[in-house]
Amino acid sequence: MTGAPWLALVLLSSTPPAPGLPLRMREAEALPVPALAARLALAPAPISRGTGALDGDERRRRDDAVRALLEADALATESPETAEPALVAALRAFAERAPLVDDPEAQQARLFALLSLARTYLVLDRREDASAVIDEALRVARGETLPVEQFGPDLVALRDELRDAGPRTGRLEVECSVPCRIWVDERAFDPEAPRLREGTARVWVEASEPGRAVRRESVRIDAGATTTLRYEVEAPALEPGPAPGSRPSPPPRSSRRLLPRWVSRLGLGLGIGAAAGGGVLIAVDHRCPDLSDPRTTPCPRILDTDAGGWVLVGLGGAVAITSAVILALDERRARRSR
């Protein structure tokens, strides 16, 4: 037997896994393999998790999947009839966590669960199903030695029978529109070594960037053939930058005036007038009211306007200069904004 498509479908069930499997499950009549495969479907696709270490929730989900395998494996030594659905459910939950279970401990737990399931099928006199499971174990092991000696001579003989038939391999090529990561049968896939054992492979492709849609698909690997899978997601939109060699345009200059033109002009006129008035007061200081010189013409009173004149000159000059500067700046700004 060269493949186990029914097992691949079972491991991609849409039934959500429980946090941990009970040690005792309700015994039920085993469903025929085609009926069991038809009842199970692909689980809804999650989103990519990105790179980096597992967070707390991911670590819990990974540990739950491994614990379920270990508990179902232990159950296989007590009751084969009860262990069979428990092992299938645990393997299915494991397959739904591909990026989280790609470590030696989890992979070893999955391999032992597969061998326990194969031995269970032999005990239940379901040799065809046992052969399919061993074929699945050979595929996920990817050349590593299966520890079948721990499971009895019947399983060793079955392993030897399938292994001696010779490895029939095909190629898998995955084309990604963005940087991506690939898992095949819950193990990291190396595009530089794309040869896989003939049969049905579970492929998990996700973008390296978190938050992108994941593609999960069960694909057929045929001996001597190449299977191509394309993963397309929209890359994040980038804001267009300046053209090469061009300078960014300066921000538009504000055309708002500091003061209305008439206010600036009025201030300029009043300032000049005040300064001129101050100059007159300074000029008539110490003169008679009729502006005659008291040194030549006696007069009853002499004007004392010196201090007020200087005040007017100072204030008027300041107002005139300030108004002139503001007017000049406003006119220049108005010309530049045109």
JSON list of N, CA and C in Angstrom, two decimals, residues 12-56:
[
{"chain": "A", "resi": 12, "resn": "LEU", "atom": "N", "xyz": [-7.35, 15.80, 9.35]},
{"chain": "A", "resi": 12, "resn": "LEU", "atom": "CA", "xyz": [-7.74, 17.16, 9.03]},
{"chain": "A", "resi": 12, "resn": "LEU", "atom": "C", "xyz": [-9.21, 17.38, 9.32]},
{"chain": "A", "resi": 13, "resn": "SER", "atom": "N", "xyz": [-9.71, 16.79, 10.38]},
{"chain": "A", "resi": 13, "resn": "SER", "atom": "CA", "xyz": [-11.12, 16.89, 10.74]},
{"chain": "A", "resi": 13, "resn": "SER", "atom": "C", "xyz": [-11.47, 18.29, 11.16]},
{"chain": "A", "resi": 14, "resn": "SER", "atom": "N", "xyz": [-12.73, 18.66, 10.95]},
{"chain": "A", "resi": 14, "resn": "SER", "atom": "CA", "xyz": [-13.21, 19.97, 11.39]},
{"chain": "A", "resi": 14, "resn": "SER", "atom": "C", "xyz": [-13.70, 19.95, 12.83]},
{"chain": "A", "resi": 15, "resn": "THR", "atom": "N", "xyz": [-13.72, 18.78, 13.47]},
{"chain": "A", "resi": 15, "resn": "THR", "atom": "CA", "xyz": [-14.19, 18.72, 14.86]},
{"chain": "A", "resi": 15, "resn": "THR", "atom": "C", "xyz": [-13.17, 19.37, 15.76]},
{"chain": "A", "resi": 16, "resn": "PRO", "atom": "N", "xyz": [-13.54, 20.39, 16.56]},
{"chain": "A", "resi": 16, "resn": "PRO", "atom": "CA", "xyz": [-12.56, 21.04, 17.42]},
{"chain": "A", "resi": 16, "resn": "PRO", "atom": "C", "xyz": [-12.06, 20.11, 18.49]},
{"chain": "A", "resi": 17, "resn": "PRO", "atom": "N", "xyz": [-10.73, 20.09, 18.74]},
{"chain": "A", "resi": 17, "resn": "PRO", "atom": "CA", "xyz": [-10.19, 19.19, 19.74]},
{"chain": "A", "resi": 17, "resn": "PRO", "atom": "C", "xyz": [-10.50, 19.64, 21.15]},
{"chain": "A", "resi": 18, "resn": "ALA", "atom": "N", "xyz": [-10.63, 18.68, 22.04]},
{"chain": "A", "resi": 18, "resn": "ALA", "atom": "CA", "xyz": [-10.83, 19.01, 23.45]},
{"chain": "A", "resi": 18, "resn": "ALA", "atom": "C", "xyz": [-9.50, 19.31, 24.08]},
{"chain": "A", "resi": 19, "resn": "PRO", "atom": "N", "xyz": [-9.47, 20.10, 25.17]},
{"chain": "A", "resi": 19, "resn": "PRO", "atom": "CA", "xyz": [-8.20, 20.39, 25.84]},
{"chain": "A", "resi": 19, "resn": "PRO", "atom": "C", "xyz": [-7.46, 19.13, 26.26]},
{"chain": "A", "resi": 20, "resn": "GLY", "atom": "N", "xyz": [-8.14, 18.08, 26.60]},
{"chain": "A", "resi": 20, "resn": "GLY", "atom": "CA", "xyz": [-7.48, 16.82, 26.95]},
{"chain": "A", "resi": 20, "resn": "GLY", "atom": "C", "xyz": [-8.48, 15.69, 26.79]},
{"chain": "A", "resi": 21, "resn": "LEU", "atom": "N", "xyz": [-8.01, 14.53, 26.43]},
{"chain": "A", "resi": 21, "resn": "LEU", "atom": "CA", "xyz": [-8.92, 13.42, 26.18]},
{"chain": "A", "resi": 21, "resn": "LEU", "atom": "C", "xyz": [-9.20, 12.67, 27.47]},
{"chain": "A", "resi": 22, "resn": "PRO", "atom": "N", "xyz": [-10.43, 12.22, 27.68]},
{"chain": "A", "resi": 22, "resn": "PRO", "atom": "CA", "xyz": [-10.71, 11.39, 28.85]},
{"chain": "A", "resi": 22, "resn": "PRO", "atom": "C", "xyz": [-10.06, 10.03, 28.69]},
{"chain": "A", "resi": 23, "resn": "LEU", "atom": "N", "xyz": [-9.82, 9.38, 29.81]},
{"chain": "A", "resi": 23, "resn": "LEU", "atom": "CA", "xyz": [-9.19, 8.07, 29.76]},
{"chain": "A", "resi": 23, "resn": "LEU", "atom": "C", "xyz": [-10.18, 7.00, 29.32]},
{"chain": "A", "resi": 24, "resn": "ARG", "atom": "N", "xyz": [-11.47, 7.26, 29.44]},
{"chain": "A", "resi": 24, "resn": "ARG", "atom": "CA", "xyz": [-12.48, 6.30, 29.00]},
{"chain": "A", "resi": 24, "resn": "ARG", "atom": "C", "xyz": [-13.42, 6.99, 28.03]},
{"chain": "A", "resi": 25, "resn": "MET", "atom": "N", "xyz": [-13.67, 6.35, 26.92]},
{"chain": "A", "resi": 25, "resn": "MET", "atom": "CA", "xyz": [-14.57, 6.92, 25.93]},
{"chain": "A", "resi": 25, "resn": "MET", "atom": "C", "xyz": [-15.70, 5.92, 25.66]},
{"chain": "A", "resi": 26, "resn": "ARG", "atom": "N", "xyz": [-16.81, 6.43, 25.19]},
{"chain": "A", "resi": 26, "resn": "ARG", "atom": "CA", "xyz": [-17.95, 5.56, 24.91]},
{"chain": "A", "resi": 26, "resn": "ARG", "atom": "C", "xyz": [-17.61, 4.63, 23.75]},
{"chain": "A", "resi": 27, "resn": "GLU", "atom": "N", "xyz": [-17.80, 3.36, 23.98]},
{"chain": "A", "resi": 27, "resn": "GLU", "atom": "CA", "xyz": [-17.53, 2.40, 22.93]},
{"chain": "A", "resi": 27, "resn": "GLU", "atom": "C", "xyz": [-18.64, 2.46, 21.90]},
{"chain": "A", "resi": 28, "resn": "ALA", "atom": "N", "xyz": [-18.24, 2.42, 20.65]},
{"chain": "A", "resi": 28, "resn": "ALA", "atom": "CA", "xyz": [-19.21, 2.45, 19.57]},
{"chain": "A", "resi": 28, "resn": "ALA", "atom": "C", "xyz": [-18.69, 1.56, 18.45]},
{"chain": "A", "resi": 29, "resn": "GLU", "atom": "N", "xyz": [-19.60, 1.13, 17.61]},
{"chain": "A", "resi": 29, "resn": "GLU", "atom": "CA", "xyz": [-19.22, 0.28, 16.50]},
{"chain": "A", "resi": 29, "resn": "GLU", "atom": "C", "xyz": [-18.34, 1.08, 15.55]},
{"chain": "A", "resi": 30, "resn": "ALA", "atom": "N", "xyz": [-17.22, 0.51, 15.14]},
{"chain": "A", "resi": 30, "resn": "ALA", "atom": "CA", "xyz": [-16.28, 1.22, 14.28]},
{"chain": "A", "resi": 30, "resn": "ALA", "atom": "C", "xyz": [-16.93, 1.50, 12.93]},
{"chain": "A", "resi": 31, "resn": "LEU", "atom": "N", "xyz": [-16.79, 2.73, 12.47]},
{"chain": "A", "resi": 31, "resn": "LEU", "atom": "CA", "xyz": [-17.32, 3.09, 11.16]},
{"chain": "A", "resi": 31, "resn": "LEU", "atom": "C", "xyz": [-16.42, 2.53, 10.07]},
{"chain": "A", "resi": 32, "resn": "PRO", "atom": "N", "xyz": [-16.98, 2.15, 8.92]},
{"chain": "A", "resi": 32, "resn": "PRO", "atom": "CA", "xyz": [-16.13, 1.78, 7.79]},
{"chain": "A", "resi": 32, "resn": "PRO", "atom": "C", "xyz": [-15.22, 2.95, 7.43]},
{"chain": "A", "resi": 33, "resn": "VAL", "atom": "N", "xyz": [-14.05, 2.62, 6.93]},
{"chain": "A", "resi": 33, "resn": "VAL", "atom": "CA", "xyz": [-13.07, 3.68, 6.63]},
{"chain": "A", "resi": 33, "resn": "VAL", "atom": "C", "xyz": [-13.62, 4.73, 5.67]},
{"chain": "A", "resi": 34, "resn": "PRO", "atom": "N", "xyz": [-14.25, 4.38, 4.52]},
{"chain": "A", "resi": 34, "resn": "PRO", "atom": "CA", "xyz": [-14.77, 5.43, 3.64]},
{"chain": "A", "resi": 34, "resn": "PRO", "atom": "C", "xyz": [-15.80, 6.32, 4.32]},
{"chain": "A", "resi": 35, "resn": "ALA", "atom": "N", "xyz": [-16.67, 5.72, 5.14]},
{"chain": "A", "resi": 35, "resn": "ALA", "atom": "CA", "xyz": [-17.68, 6.52, 5.82]},
{"chain": "A", "resi": 35, "resn": "ALA", "atom": "C", "xyz": [-17.04, 7.48, 6.81]},
{"chain": "A", "resi": 36, "resn": "LEU", "atom": "N", "xyz": [-16.01, 7.01, 7.51]},
{"chain": "A", "resi": 36, "resn": "LEU", "atom": "CA", "xyz": [-15.32, 7.88, 8.46]},
{"chain": "A", "resi": 36, "resn": "LEU", "atom": "C", "xyz": [-14.65, 9.02, 7.74]},
{"chain": "A", "resi": 37, "resn": "ALA", "atom": "N", "xyz": [-14.02, 8.76, 6.60]},
{"chain": "A", "resi": 37, "resn": "ALA", "atom": "CA", "xyz": [-13.35, 9.82, 5.84]},
{"chain": "A", "resi": 37, "resn": "ALA", "atom": "C", "xyz": [-14.35, 10.83, 5.31]},
{"chain": "A", "resi": 38, "resn": "ALA", "atom": "N", "xyz": [-15.50, 10.36, 4.84]},
{"chain": "A", "resi": 38, "resn": "ALA", "atom": "CA", "xyz": [-16.49, 11.27, 4.29]},
{"chain": "A", "resi": 38, "resn": "ALA", "atom": "C", "xyz": [-17.08, 12.17, 5.35]},
{"chain": "A", "resi": 39, "resn": "ARG", "atom": "N", "xyz": [-17.13, 11.68, 6.60]},
{"chain": "A", "resi": 39, "resn": "ARG", "atom": "CA", "xyz": [-17.74, 12.47, 7.66]},
{"chain": "A", "resi": 39, "resn": "ARG", "atom": "C", "xyz": [-16.85, 13.62, 8.12]},
{"chain": "A", "resi": 40, "resn": "LEU", "atom": "N", "xyz": [-15.56, 13.50, 7.89]},
{"chain": "A", "resi": 40, "resn": "LEU", "atom": "CA", "xyz": [-14.61, 14.50, 8.37]},
{"chain": "A", "resi": 40, "resn": "LEU", "atom": "C", "xyz": [-14.23, 15.44, 7.24]},
{"chain": "A", "resi": 41, "resn": "ALA", "atom": "N", "xyz": [-14.00, 16.70, 7.54]},
{"chain": "A", "resi": 41, "resn": "ALA", "atom": "CA", "xyz": [-13.67, 17.70, 6.53]},
{"chain": "A", "resi": 41, "resn": "ALA", "atom": "C", "xyz": [-12.55, 18.58, 7.05]},
{"chain": "A", "resi": 42, "resn": "LEU", "atom": "N", "xyz": [-12.03, 19.43, 6.17]},
{"chain": "A", "resi": 42, "resn": "LEU", "atom": "CA", "xyz": [-10.96, 20.34, 6.57]},
{"chain": "A", "resi": 42, "resn": "LEU", "atom": "C", "xyz": [-11.46, 21.34, 7.60]},
{"chain": "A", "resi": 43, "resn": "ALA", "atom": "N", "xyz": [-10.63, 21.62, 8.59]},
{"chain": "A", "resi": 43, "resn": "ALA", "atom": "CA", "xyz": [-10.97, 22.61, 9.60]},
{"chain": "A", "resi": 43, "resn": "ALA", "atom": "C", "xyz": [-10.87, 24.01, 9.01]},
{"chain": "A", "resi": 44, "resn": "PRO", "atom": "N", "xyz": [-11.59, 24.98, 9.57]},
{"chain": "A", "resi": 44, "resn": "PRO", "atom": "CA", "xyz": [-11.47, 26.35, 9.08]},
{"chain": "A", "resi": 44, "resn": "PRO", "atom": "C", "xyz": [-10.03, 26.83, 9.18]},
{"chain": "A", "resi": 45, "resn": "ALA", "atom": "N", "xyz": [-9.58, 27.56, 8.15]},
{"chain": "A", "resi": 45, "resn": "ALA", "atom": "CA", "xyz": [-8.19, 28.02, 8.12]},
{"chain": "A", "resi": 45, "resn": "ALA", "atom": "C", "xyz": [-7.97, 29.12, 9.15]},
{"chain": "A", "resi": 46, "resn": "PRO", "atom": "N", "xyz": [-6.94, 28.98, 9.99]},
{"chain": "A", "resi": 46, "resn": "PRO", "atom": "CA", "xyz": [-6.61, 30.06, 10.92]},
{"chain": "A", "resi": 46, "resn": "PRO", "atom": "C", "xyz": [-5.78, 31.13, 10.23]},
{"chain": "A", "resi": 47, "resn": "ILE", "atom": "N", "xyz": [-5.15, 31.98, 11.01]},
{"chain": "A", "resi": 47, "resn": "ILE", "atom": "CA", "xyz": [-4.29, 33.01, 10.44]},
{"chain": "A", "resi": 47, "resn": "ILE", "atom": "C", "xyz": [-2.86, 32.76, 10.89]},
{"chain": "A", "resi": 48, "resn": "SER", "atom": "N", "xyz": [-1.91, 33.32, 10.15]},
{"chain": "A", "resi": 48, "resn": "SER", "atom": "CA", "xyz": [-0.50, 33.08, 10.46]},
{"chain": "A", "resi": 48, "resn": "SER", "atom": "C", "xyz": [-0.14, 33.71, 11.80]},
{"chain": "A", "resi": 49, "resn": "ARG", "atom": "N", "xyz": [0.76, 33.03, 12.53]},
{"chain": "A", "resi": 49, "resn": "ARG", "atom": "CA", "xyz": [1.15, 33.48, 13.85]},
{"chain": "A", "resi": 49, "resn": "ARG", "atom": "C", "xyz": [2.41, 34.32, 13.82]},
{"chain": "A", "resi": 50, "resn": "GLY", "atom": "N", "xyz": [3.15, 34.31, 12.70]},
{"chain": "A", "resi": 50, "resn": "GLY", "atom": "CA", "xyz": [4.42, 35.02, 12.65]},
{"chain": "A", "resi": 50, "resn": "GLY", "atom": "C", "xyz": [5.54, 34.21, 13.28]},
{"chain": "A", "resi": 51, "resn": "THR", "atom": "N", "xyz": [6.72, 34.78, 13.29]},
{"chain": "A", "resi": 51, "resn": "THR", "atom": "CA", "xyz": [7.88, 34.08, 13.83]},
{"chain": "A", "resi": 51, "resn": "THR", "atom": "C", "xyz": [8.02, 34.37, 15.32]},
{"chain": "A", "resi": 52, "resn": "GLY", "atom": "N", "xyz": [8.95, 33.67, 15.95]},
{"chain": "A", "resi": 52, "resn": "GLY", "atom": "CA", "xyz": [9.19, 33.91, 17.37]},
{"chain": "A", "resi": 52, "resn": "GLY", "atom": "C", "xyz": [8.73, 32.74, 18.22]},
{"chain": "A", "resi": 53, "resn": "ALA", "atom": "N", "xyz": [9.07, 32.82, 19.50]},
{"chain": "A", "resi": 53, "resn": "ALA", "atom": "CA", "xyz": [8.72, 31.75, 20.44]},
{"chain": "A", "resi": 53, "resn": "ALA", "atom": "C", "xyz": [7.21, 31.69, 20.66]},
{"chain": "A", "resi": 54, "resn": "LEU", "atom": "N", "xyz": [6.73, 30.53, 21.10]},
{"chain": "A", "resi": 54, "resn": "LEU", "atom": "CA", "xyz": [5.31, 30.35, 21.38]},
{"chain": "A", "resi": 54, "resn": "LEU", "atom": "C", "xyz": [4.91, 31.22, 22.57]},
{"chain": "A", "resi": 55, "resn": "ASP", "atom": "N", "xyz": [3.74, 31.84, 22.45]},
{"chain": "A", "resi": 55, "resn": "ASP", "atom": "CA", "xyz": [3.23, 32.58, 23.60]},
{"chain": "A", "resi": 55, "resn": "ASP", "atom": "C", "xyz": [2.51, 31.62, 24.54]},
{"chain": "A", "resi": 56, "resn": "GLY", "atom": "N", "xyz": [1.93, 32.15, 25.61]},
{"chain": "A", "resi": 56, "resn": "GLY", "atom": "CA", "xyz": [1.31, 31.29, 26.61]},
{"chain": "A", "resi": 56, "resn": "GLY", "atom": "C", "xyz": [0.19, 30.44, 26.07]}
]
